[in-house]
PDB file of C-alpha atoms and ligand atoms in Angstrom:
ATOM      1  CA  MET A 260      46.538 -20.718 -56.477  1.00  0.00           C
ATOM      2  CA  ILE A 261      47.712 -17.222 -57.412  1.00  0.00           C
ATOM      3  CA  GLY A 262      50.747 -17.613 -59.822  1.00  0.00           C
ATOM      4  CA  VAL A 263      53.687 -15.005 -59.620  1.00  0.00           C
ATOM      5  CA  PHE A 264      56.103 -14.921 -62.370  1.00  0.00           C
ATOM      6  CA  ASP A 265      59.537 -13.015 -62.502  1.00  0.00           C
ATOM      7  CA  SER A 266      62.504 -13.308 -64.619  1.00  0.00           C
ATOM      8  CA  GLY A 267      64.366 -14.498 -61.364  1.00  0.00           C
ATOM      9  CA  PHE A 268      64.735 -13.836 -57.606  1.00  0.00           C
ATOM     10  CA  GLY A 269      63.446 -10.372 -57.536  1.00  0.00           C
ATOM     11  CA  GLY A 270      59.840 -11.201 -57.514  1.00  0.00           C
ATOM     12  CA  LEU A 271      60.280 -13.029 -54.290  1.00  0.00           C
ATOM     13  CA  HIS A 272      60.345  -9.723 -52.563  1.00  0.00           C
ATOM     14  CA  VAL A 273      57.023  -8.989 -53.882  1.00  0.00           C
ATOM     15  CA  LEU A 274      55.642 -12.309 -53.250  1.00  0.00           C
ATOM     16  CA  LYS A 275      56.765 -11.892 -49.565  1.00  0.00           C
ATOM     17  CA  SER A 276      54.512  -8.946 -49.115  1.00  0.00           C
ATOM     18  CA  VAL A 277      51.745 -10.495 -51.104  1.00  0.00           C
ATOM     19  CA  THR A 278      51.693 -13.614 -48.885  1.00  0.00           C
ATOM     20  CA  THR A 279      51.909 -11.537 -45.819  1.00  0.00           C
ATOM     21  CA  ARG A 280      49.055  -9.402 -46.675  1.00  0.00           C
ATOM     22  CA  LEU A 281      46.945 -12.207 -48.267  1.00  0.00           C
ATOM     23  CA  PRO A 282      47.949 -15.342 -46.392  1.00  0.00           C
ATOM     24  CA  GLN A 283      44.663 -17.181 -47.046  1.00  0.00           C
ATOM     25  CA  TYR A 284      45.653 -18.306 -50.708  1.00  0.00           C
ATOM     26  CA  GLY A 285      47.903 -20.848 -52.192  1.00  0.00           C
ATOM     27  CA  TYR A 286      50.715 -19.384 -54.292  1.00  0.00           C
ATOM     28  CA  ILE A 287      52.935 -20.803 -56.944  1.00  0.00           C
ATOM     29  CA  TYR A 288      56.026 -18.797 -57.997  1.00  0.00           C
ATOM     30  CA  LEU A 289      58.342 -19.164 -61.170  1.00  0.00           C
ATOM     31  CA  GLY A 290      61.550 -17.410 -61.499  1.00  0.00           C
ATOM     32  CA  ASP A 291      63.241 -17.820 -65.044  1.00  0.00           C
ATOM     33  CA  SER A 292      66.593 -17.627 -63.432  1.00  0.00           C
ATOM     34  CA  ALA A 293      68.418 -19.524 -66.269  1.00  0.00           C
ATOM     35  CA  ARG A 294      67.464 -16.599 -68.716  1.00  0.00           C
ATOM     36  CA  ALA A 295      67.602 -13.601 -66.451  1.00  0.00           C
ATOM     37  CA  PRO A 296      68.302 -10.822 -66.684  1.00  0.00           C
ATOM     38  CA  TYR A 297      65.384  -9.788 -68.909  1.00  0.00           C
ATOM     39  CA  GLY A 298      66.263  -6.305 -68.833  1.00  0.00           C
ATOM     40  CA  PRO A 299      68.836  -6.100 -71.772  1.00  0.00           C
ATOM     41  CA  ARG A 300      66.764  -8.606 -73.986  1.00  0.00           C
ATOM     42  CA  PRO A 301      64.676  -7.602 -77.137  1.00  0.00           C
ATOM     43  CA  PHE A 302      61.074  -7.373 -76.830  1.00  0.00           C
ATOM     44  CA  ASP A 303      60.111 -10.558 -78.670  1.00  0.00           C
ATOM     45  CA  GLU A 304      62.494 -12.653 -76.478  1.00  0.00           C
ATOM     46  CA  VAL A 305      60.924 -11.202 -73.333  1.00  0.00           C
ATOM     47  CA  HIS A 306      57.423 -11.691 -74.638  1.00  0.00           C
ATOM     48  CA  ALA A 307      58.252 -15.460 -75.717  1.00  0.00           C
ATOM     49  CA  PHE A 308      59.967 -16.292 -72.430  1.00  0.00           C
ATOM     50  CA  THR A 309      57.102 -14.607 -70.262  1.00  0.00           C
ATOM     51  CA  LYS A 310      54.469 -16.584 -72.291  1.00  0.00           C
ATOM     52  CA  GLN A 311      56.292 -19.864 -71.409  1.00  0.00           C
ATOM     53  CA  GLY A 312      56.269 -18.837 -67.830  1.00  0.00           C
ATOM     54  CA  VAL A 313      52.680 -18.017 -67.634  1.00  0.00           C
ATOM     55  CA  ASP A 314      51.626 -21.175 -69.436  1.00  0.00           C
ATOM     56  CA  PHE A 315      53.637 -23.239 -66.876  1.00  0.00           C
ATOM     57  CA  LEU A 316      51.985 -21.506 -63.993  1.00  0.00           C
ATOM     58  CA  PHE A 317      48.505 -22.004 -65.475  1.00  0.00           C
ATOM     59  CA  GLU A 318      49.209 -25.764 -66.285  1.00  0.00           C
ATOM     60  CA  HIS A 319      50.297 -26.130 -62.657  1.00  0.00           C
ATOM     61  CA  GLY A 320      47.400 -24.954 -61.009  1.00  0.00           C
ATOM     62  CA  ALA A 321      47.402 -21.053 -61.017  1.00  0.00           C
ATOM     63  CA  GLN A 322      43.850 -19.479 -61.427  1.00  0.00           C
ATOM     64  CA  LEU A 323      45.378 -16.019 -61.771  1.00  0.00           C
ATOM     65  CA  VAL A 324      48.999 -14.831 -62.644  1.00  0.00           C
ATOM     66  CA  VAL A 325      50.613 -11.663 -61.528  1.00  0.00           C
ATOM     67  CA  LEU A 326      53.775 -10.600 -63.580  1.00  0.00           C
ATOM     68  CA  ALA A 327      56.008  -9.190 -60.882  1.00  0.00           C
ATOM     69  CA  CYS A 328      58.687  -8.540 -63.410  1.00  0.00           C
ATOM     70  CA  ASN A 329      58.577  -4.921 -64.607  1.00  0.00           C
ATOM     71  CA  THR A 330      60.301  -5.710 -67.785  1.00  0.00           C
ATOM     72  CA  ALA A 331      57.795  -8.418 -68.546  1.00  0.00           C
ATOM     73  CA  SER A 332      54.867  -6.288 -67.615  1.00  0.00           C
ATOM     74  CA  SER A 333      56.290  -3.276 -69.902  1.00  0.00           C
ATOM     75  CA  GLU A 334      57.071  -5.559 -72.824  1.00  0.00           C
ATOM     76  CA  ALA A 335      54.693  -8.500 -72.893  1.00  0.00           C
ATOM     77  CA  LEU A 336      51.781  -8.054 -70.661  1.00  0.00           C
ATOM     78  CA  ARG A 337      49.357  -6.581 -73.385  1.00  0.00           C
ATOM     79  CA  LYS A 338      50.142  -9.182 -75.848  1.00  0.00           C
ATOM     80  CA  ILE A 339      49.720 -12.033 -73.335  1.00  0.00           C
ATOM     81  CA  GLN A 340      46.415 -10.544 -72.074  1.00  0.00           C
ATOM     82  CA  THR A 341      45.204 -10.543 -75.606  1.00  0.00           C
ATOM     83  CA  GLN A 342      46.496 -14.159 -76.275  1.00  0.00           C
ATOM     84  CA  TYR A 343      44.626 -15.389 -73.215  1.00  0.00           C
ATOM     85  CA  GLY A 344      41.548 -13.345 -73.556  1.00  0.00           C
ATOM     86  CA  GLU A 345      39.199 -13.190 -70.623  1.00  0.00           C
ATOM     87  CA  ALA A 346      39.409 -17.124 -69.958  1.00  0.00           C
ATOM     88  CA  LYS A 347      42.669 -16.553 -67.945  1.00  0.00           C
ATOM     89  CA  LYS A 348      43.738 -13.467 -66.052  1.00  0.00           C
ATOM     90  CA  VAL A 349      47.158 -12.112 -66.124  1.00  0.00           C
ATOM     91  CA  LEU A 350      47.967  -8.809 -64.225  1.00  0.00           C
ATOM     92  CA  GLY A 351      50.862  -6.595 -64.436  1.00  0.00           C
ATOM     93  CA  VAL A 352      52.402  -4.129 -61.825  1.00  0.00           C
ATOM     94  CA  LEU A 353      52.434  -0.929 -63.911  1.00  0.00           C
ATOM     95  CA  ILE A 354      48.937   0.453 -63.296  1.00  0.00           C
ATOM     96  CA  PRO A 355      49.084   0.111 -59.379  1.00  0.00           C
ATOM     97  CA  PHE A 356      52.573   1.712 -59.650  1.00  0.00           C
ATOM     98  CA  ALA A 357      51.268   4.664 -61.758  1.00  0.00           C
ATOM     99  CA  GLU A 358      48.251   5.167 -59.346  1.00  0.00           C
ATOM    100  CA  ALA A 359      50.408   5.168 -56.249  1.00  0.00           C
ATOM    101  CA  THR A 360      52.821   7.504 -57.902  1.00  0.00           C
ATOM    102  CA  ALA A 361      50.145   9.943 -59.047  1.00  0.00           C
ATOM    103  CA  ARG A 362      48.819   9.905 -55.342  1.00  0.00           C
ATOM    104  CA  ALA A 363      52.171  10.503 -53.958  1.00  0.00           C
ATOM    105  CA  THR A 364      53.727  13.406 -56.053  1.00  0.00           C
ATOM    106  CA  LYS A 365      52.952  17.001 -55.080  1.00  0.00           C
ATOM    107  CA  THR A 366      55.032  18.785 -57.549  1.00  0.00           C
ATOM    108  CA  LYS A 367      54.088  16.309 -60.372  1.00  0.00           C
ATOM    109  CA  ARG A 368      57.902  15.711 -61.201  1.00  0.00           C
ATOM    110  CA  VAL A 369      58.426  12.087 -60.920  1.00  0.00           C
ATOM    111  CA  GLY A 370      61.652   9.884 -61.570  1.00  0.00           C
ATOM    112  CA  VAL A 371      61.658   6.276 -62.509  1.00  0.00           C
ATOM    113  CA  ILE A 372      64.513   3.871 -62.278  1.00  0.00           C
ATOM    114  CA  ALA A 373      64.171   0.698 -64.020  1.00  0.00           C
ATOM    115  CA  THR A 374      65.921  -1.836 -66.597  1.00  0.00           C
ATOM    116  CA  GLU A 375      66.778  -0.715 -70.201  1.00  0.00           C
ATOM    117  CA  GLY A 376      63.814  -2.857 -71.514  1.00  0.00           C
ATOM    118  CA  THR A 377      61.346  -1.047 -69.288  1.00  0.00           C
ATOM    119  CA  VAL A 378      62.718   2.371 -70.019  1.00  0.00           C
ATOM    120  CA  ARG A 379      62.940   1.713 -73.720  1.00  0.00           C
ATOM    121  CA  SER A 380      59.128   0.410 -73.727  1.00  0.00           C
ATOM    122  CA  GLY A 381      58.060   3.880 -72.365  1.00  0.00           C
ATOM    123  CA  SER A 382      55.444   2.017 -70.175  1.00  0.00           C
ATOM    124  CA  PHE A 383      55.902   4.016 -67.044  1.00  0.00           C
ATOM    125  CA  PRO A 384      55.608   7.551 -68.431  1.00  0.00           C
ATOM    126  CA  ARG A 385      52.520   6.111 -70.482  1.00  0.00           C
ATOM    127  CA  GLU A 386      50.740   4.652 -67.520  1.00  0.00           C
ATOM    128  CA  ILE A 387      51.572   7.633 -65.096  1.00  0.00           C
ATOM    129  CA  THR A 388      50.475  10.165 -67.441  1.00  0.00           C
ATOM    130  CA  LYS A 389      47.208   8.352 -68.211  1.00  0.00           C
ATOM    131  CA  VAL A 390      46.407   8.816 -64.457  1.00  0.00           C
ATOM    132  CA  ASP A 391      47.500  12.477 -64.377  1.00  0.00           C
ATOM    133  CA  PRO A 392      48.508  14.081 -67.768  1.00  0.00           C
ATOM    134  CA  GLU A 393      50.254  16.809 -65.950  1.00  0.00           C
ATOM    135  CA  ILE A 394      52.831  14.771 -64.519  1.00  0.00           C
ATOM    136  CA  GLU A 395      56.337  14.987 -65.768  1.00  0.00           C
ATOM    137  CA  VAL A 396      58.201  11.665 -65.765  1.00  0.00           C
ATOM    138  CA  VAL A 397      61.999  11.485 -66.138  1.00  0.00           C
ATOM    139  CA  GLN A 398      63.389   8.098 -66.539  1.00  0.00           C
ATOM    140  CA  GLN A 399      66.828   6.499 -65.980  1.00  0.00           C
ATOM    141  CA  ALA A 400      67.979   3.042 -67.068  1.00  0.00           C
ATOM    142  CA  CYS A 401      70.250   1.376 -64.509  1.00  0.00           C
ATOM    143  CA  PRO A 402      71.745  -1.613 -66.277  1.00  0.00           C
ATOM    144  CA  LEU A 403      74.350  -2.500 -63.626  1.00  0.00           C
ATOM    145  CA  LEU A 404      72.084  -2.633 -60.569  1.00  0.00           C
ATOM    146  CA  VAL A 405      70.294  -6.101 -61.247  1.00  0.00           C
ATOM    147  CA  PRO A 406      73.740  -7.771 -61.691  1.00  0.00           C
ATOM    148  CA  LEU A 407      75.057  -6.115 -58.343  1.00  0.00           C
ATOM    149  CA  VAL A 408      72.165  -7.240 -56.295  1.00  0.00           C
ATOM    150  CA  GLU A 409      72.356 -10.772 -57.813  1.00  0.00           C
ATOM    151  CA  ALA A 410      76.008 -10.768 -56.702  1.00  0.00           C
ATOM    152  CA  GLY A 411      74.802  -9.895 -53.263  1.00  0.00           C
ATOM    153  CA  GLU A 412      76.477  -6.630 -53.159  1.00  0.00           C
ATOM    154  CA  GLN A 413      73.708  -4.320 -52.428  1.00  0.00           C
ATOM    155  CA  ASP A 414      75.459  -2.794 -49.269  1.00  0.00           C
ATOM    156  CA  SER A 415      78.750  -2.235 -50.917  1.00  0.00           C
ATOM    157  CA  ALA A 416      80.562   1.110 -51.683  1.00  0.00           C
ATOM    158  CA  GLN A 417      80.225   0.124 -55.380  1.00  0.00           C
ATOM    159  CA  ALA A 418      76.323   0.155 -55.027  1.00  0.00           C
ATOM    160  CA  GLU A 419      76.544   3.486 -53.598  1.00  0.00           C
ATOM    161  CA  ARG A 420      78.940   4.918 -56.274  1.00  0.00           C
ATOM    162  CA  LEU A 421      76.502   3.781 -58.913  1.00  0.00           C
ATOM    163  CA  LEU A 422      73.393   4.883 -57.335  1.00  0.00           C
ATOM    164  CA  GLU A 423      74.842   8.201 -56.956  1.00  0.00           C
ATOM    165  CA  GLU A 424      75.738   8.110 -60.647  1.00  0.00           C
ATOM    166  CA  TYR A 425      72.197   6.903 -61.700  1.00  0.00           C
ATOM    167  CA  LEU A 426      70.220   9.185 -59.486  1.00  0.00           C
ATOM    168  CA  ARG A 427      72.202  12.513 -60.097  1.00  0.00           C
ATOM    169  CA  PRO A 428      70.334  13.325 -63.475  1.00  0.00           C
ATOM    170  CA  LEU A 429      66.944  12.592 -61.599  1.00  0.00           C
ATOM    171  CA  LEU A 430      67.797  14.883 -58.680  1.00  0.00           C
ATOM    172  CA  ALA A 431      68.788  17.711 -60.991  1.00  0.00           C
ATOM    173  CA  GLN A 432      65.093  17.383 -62.363  1.00  0.00           C
ATOM    174  CA  LYS A 433      63.838  18.272 -59.017  1.00  0.00           C
ATOM    175  CA  ILE A 434      61.643  15.150 -58.802  1.00  0.00           C
ATOM    176  CA  ASP A 435      59.745  14.763 -55.470  1.00  0.00           C
ATOM    177  CA  THR A 436      58.801  11.044 -56.029  1.00  0.00           C
ATOM    178  CA  LEU A 437      60.903   8.211 -57.213  1.00  0.00           C
ATOM    179  CA  VAL A 438      59.633   4.933 -58.554  1.00  0.00           C
ATOM    180  CA  LEU A 439      61.748   1.793 -58.119  1.00  0.00           C
ATOM    181  CA  GLY A 440      60.517   0.225 -61.199  1.00  0.00           C
ATOM    182  CA  CYS A 441      62.386  -3.177 -61.027  1.00  0.00           C
ATOM    183  CA  THR A 442      61.808  -6.035 -58.714  1.00  0.00           C
ATOM    184  CA  HIS A 443      65.604  -6.050 -57.546  1.00  0.00           C
ATOM    185  CA  TYR A 444      65.714  -2.342 -56.427  1.00  0.00           C
ATOM    186  CA  GLY A 445      63.623  -3.189 -53.329  1.00  0.00           C
ATOM    187  CA  LEU A 446      66.840  -4.464 -51.925  1.00  0.00           C
ATOM    188  CA  LEU A 447      68.499  -1.058 -52.411  1.00  0.00           C
ATOM    189  CA  GLU A 448      65.595   1.105 -50.997  1.00  0.00           C
ATOM    190  CA  ARG A 449      67.376   1.967 -47.859  1.00  0.00           C
ATOM    191  CA  LYS A 450      70.528   3.161 -49.783  1.00  0.00           C
ATOM    192  CA  ILE A 451      68.504   4.890 -52.364  1.00  0.00           C
ATOM    193  CA  GLN A 452      66.628   6.939 -49.729  1.00  0.00           C
ATOM    194  CA  GLU A 453      70.096   7.764 -48.241  1.00  0.00           C
ATOM    195  CA  VAL A 454      71.284   9.053 -51.733  1.00  0.00           C
ATOM    196  CA  VAL A 455      68.149  10.900 -52.672  1.00  0.00           C
ATOM    197  CA  GLY A 456      67.549  12.233 -49.260  1.00  0.00           C
ATOM    198  CA  PRO A 457      64.376  12.149 -46.919  1.00  0.00           C
ATOM    199  CA  LYS A 458      62.387  14.583 -48.794  1.00  0.00           C
ATOM    200  CA  ILE A 459      61.852  12.432 -51.880  1.00  0.00           C
ATOM    201  CA  GLU A 460      59.185   9.792 -51.552  1.00  0.00           C
ATOM    202  CA  ILE A 461      60.022   6.387 -52.927  1.00  0.00           C
ATOM    203  CA  ILE A 462      57.607   4.095 -54.274  1.00  0.00           C
ATOM    204  CA  THR A 463      58.269   0.370 -54.308  1.00  0.00           C
ATOM    205  CA  GLU A 464      56.687  -2.643 -55.938  1.00  0.00           C
ATOM    206  CA  ARG A 465      56.314  -4.234 -52.552  1.00  0.00           C
ATOM    207  CA  ASP A 466      54.123  -1.403 -51.248  1.00  0.00           C
ATOM    208  CA  VAL A 467      51.758  -1.349 -54.300  1.00  0.00           C
ATOM    209  CA  VAL A 468      51.200  -4.922 -55.542  1.00  0.00           C
ATOM    210  CA  ALA A 469      49.755  -6.468 -52.525  1.00  0.00           C
ATOM    211  CA  SER A 470      47.143  -3.646 -51.919  1.00  0.00           C
ATOM    212  CA  SER A 471      46.226  -3.638 -55.714  1.00  0.00           C
ATOM    213  CA  LEU A 472      45.821  -7.392 -55.712  1.00  0.00           C
ATOM    214  CA  LYS A 473      43.718  -7.285 -52.559  1.00  0.00           C
ATOM    215  CA  ASP A 474      41.409  -4.515 -54.204  1.00  0.00           C
ATOM    216  CA  TYR A 475      41.322  -6.606 -57.502  1.00  0.00           C
ATOM    217  CA  LEU A 476      40.131  -9.610 -55.767  1.00  0.00           C
ATOM    218  CA  ALA A 477      37.438  -7.858 -53.756  1.00  0.00           C
ATOM    219  CA  ARG A 478      36.159  -6.351 -57.186  1.00  0.00           C
ATOM    220  CA  HIS A 479      36.357  -9.787 -58.954  1.00  0.00           C
ATOM    221  CA  PRO A 480      34.473 -12.259 -56.669  1.00  0.00           C
ATOM    222  CA  ASP A 481      34.035 -14.615 -59.570  1.00  0.00           C
ATOM    223  CA  ILE A 482      37.840 -14.956 -59.907  1.00  0.00           C
ATOM    224  CA  GLU A 483      38.391 -14.801 -56.199  1.00  0.00           C
ATOM    225  CA  SER A 484      36.049 -17.712 -55.536  1.00  0.00           C
ATOM    226  CA  LYS A 485      38.076 -19.967 -57.739  1.00  0.00           C
ATOM    227  CA  ILE A 486      41.470 -19.545 -56.006  1.00  0.00           C
ATOM    228  CA  THR A 487      42.692 -22.230 -53.776  1.00  0.00           C
ATOM    229  CA  LYS A 488      42.295 -21.160 -50.206  1.00  0.00           C
ATOM    230  CA  GLU A 489      45.025 -23.531 -48.677  1.00  0.00           C
ATOM    231  CA  PRO A 490      47.837 -21.382 -47.531  1.00  0.00           C
ATOM    232  CA  SER A 491      51.070 -22.762 -49.234  1.00  0.00           C
ATOM    233  CA  VAL A 492      53.592 -21.517 -51.502  1.00  0.00           C
ATOM    234  CA  ARG A 493      55.478 -23.748 -54.205  1.00  0.00           C
ATOM    235  CA  PHE A 494      58.716 -22.277 -55.770  1.00  0.00           C
ATOM    236  CA  PHE A 495      60.104 -23.138 -59.129  1.00  0.00           C
ATOM    237  CA  SER A 496      63.122 -21.942 -60.993  1.00  0.00           C
ATOM    238  CA  THR A 497      64.560 -22.556 -64.237  1.00  0.00           C
ATOM    239  CA  GLY A 498      68.167 -22.055 -62.950  1.00  0.00           C
ATOM    240  CA  ASP A 499      70.446 -23.640 -60.492  1.00  0.00           C
ATOM    241  CA  ILE A 500      68.317 -24.567 -57.597  1.00  0.00           C
ATOM    242  CA  GLU A 501      71.019 -24.251 -54.744  1.00  0.00           C
ATOM    243  CA  ARG A 502      71.714 -20.631 -55.960  1.00  0.00           C
ATOM    244  CA  PHE A 503      67.997 -20.036 -56.175  1.00  0.00           C
ATOM    245  CA  GLU A 504      67.317 -21.023 -52.697  1.00  0.00           C
ATOM    246  CA  LYS A 505      70.342 -19.178 -51.255  1.00  0.00           C
ATOM    247  CA  LEU A 506      69.542 -15.908 -53.091  1.00  0.00           C
ATOM    248  CA  GLY A 507      65.821 -16.253 -53.005  1.00  0.00           C
ATOM    249  CA  SER A 508      65.793 -16.738 -49.244  1.00  0.00           C
ATOM    250  CA  ILE A 509      67.301 -13.187 -48.997  1.00  0.00           C
ATOM    251  CA  PHE A 510      64.666 -11.807 -51.087  1.00  0.00           C
ATOM    252  CA  PHE A 511      61.828 -13.808 -49.521  1.00  0.00           C
ATOM    253  CA  GLU A 512      63.156 -12.908 -46.055  1.00  0.00           C
ATOM    254  CA  SER A 513      62.973 -16.753 -44.902  1.00  0.00           C
ATOM    255  CA  PRO A 514      64.372 -20.071 -46.203  1.00  0.00           C
ATOM    256  CA  ILE A 515      62.879 -21.447 -49.260  1.00  0.00           C
ATOM    257  CA  ARG A 516      62.853 -25.012 -51.015  1.00  0.00           C
ATOM    258  CA  ALA A 517      62.587 -24.743 -54.727  1.00  0.00           C
ATOM    259  CA  GLU A 518      61.925 -27.152 -57.618  1.00  0.00           C
ATOM    260  CA  HIS A 519      63.757 -27.154 -60.921  1.00  0.00           C
ATOM    261  CA  VAL A 520      61.902 -26.811 -64.194  1.00  0.00           C
ATOM    262  CA  ASP A 521      62.991 -26.522 -67.823  1.00  0.00           C
ATOM    263  CA  LEU A 522      60.845 -24.196 -69.809  1.00  0.00           C
ATOM    264  CA  LEU A 523      60.464 -24.601 -73.834  1.00  0.00           C
TER     265      LEU A 523
HETATM  266  N1  DGL B 777      62.527  -8.706 -62.931  1.00  0.00           N
HETATM  267  C1  DGL B 777      63.287  -7.686 -63.805  1.00  0.00           C
HETATM  268  C2  DGL B 777      62.363  -6.317 -63.544  1.00  0.00           C
HETATM  269  O1  DGL B 777      61.508  -6.195 -62.680  1.00  0.00           O
HETATM  270  C3  DGL B 777      64.562  -7.316 -63.235  1.00  0.00           C
HETATM  271  C4  DGL B 777      65.541  -8.343 -63.481  1.00  0.00           C
HETATM  272  C5  DGL B 777      65.847  -8.629 -65.081  1.00  0.00           C
HETATM  273  O2  DGL B 777      66.402  -7.746 -65.687  1.00  0.00           O
HETATM  274  O3  DGL B 777      65.373  -9.667 -65.417  1.00  0.00           O
HETATM  275  O4  DGL B 777      62.399  -5.430 -64.474  1.00  0.00           O
END
C-alpha cells in the first residue's frame, strides 16, 4: 500500500487526486487530527508526531509513505529520511512543488503562502532556488486559514477578507506564480484566484503530487513492484471519527469511513 500522512483532513484532498491518477494501488491514510494543526508547533514536536505517524503507516502495511503535510515535509522529512535510511522510503511534497513552480514562472517572481512552521523553516525558498537560483521567492504565513477551512468557512466573507489581507503584500511584489503551500488551501483555490486575478498562475499540491508520484514509481520499479495492487483505501484518524468522516468527505469529495487510532 501507499501510505499518506497528514496532520489532519487536508491531505485527503491530495489523496483524492493520487487515487484518481493511480487507481491500481492500495492506500492507507492517517490524519493526526487530534494534534492538528501542526503549523504553529515547534520543530521537535512536528518531527516527533510525524515520525509516530509514519511508523504507524509502515507497521500497517505501507511499502512507501508520502508526507502530504507541507509543515511535516518542511520540518521533519530530512530527519525522518535519515532515520529510515534506504530501507523504507518516505517522500515529501516540496521538490515536486519547487519543480512545478520553476516551470510556471516567467518573471521569476514567486509567492508562497503556507503555515507559520513551513514559512519559518525556509523550505520553499530553499527548494525553489535550488531548481532555479534566479527565482525571487516571497513568503506569507497565513495562520488563520487552516482554522477557517476546518470550520467549513472557506466560502465566507471572512475568508475573502483574510485572503485579501494575506495576499496584498505578495501582489505588491509583482509575483506571477503563487504556490498554495498547505494542504488546506486547495479548498480555497477558487477564492484565491478571484483575489489575485486571472494572470497569476496558482500551483496546488493536488496538481503536483500525483504526477510526481507517478514519475517516481516509474523510475523506481524495485519499489513499485512491492506495492499492493489491490485498489482500496483505508482511513485512520487520531481524532474524533464522526468529525473526521464529515469534514474528510468534503476534502475527499466522496463519503469516507474511518477508523480511530491513538499514536504514542
Ligand atoms: N497539513 C498542514 C500543512 O500542509 C496544514 C494544517 C496544519 O497546520 O496542521 O502544512
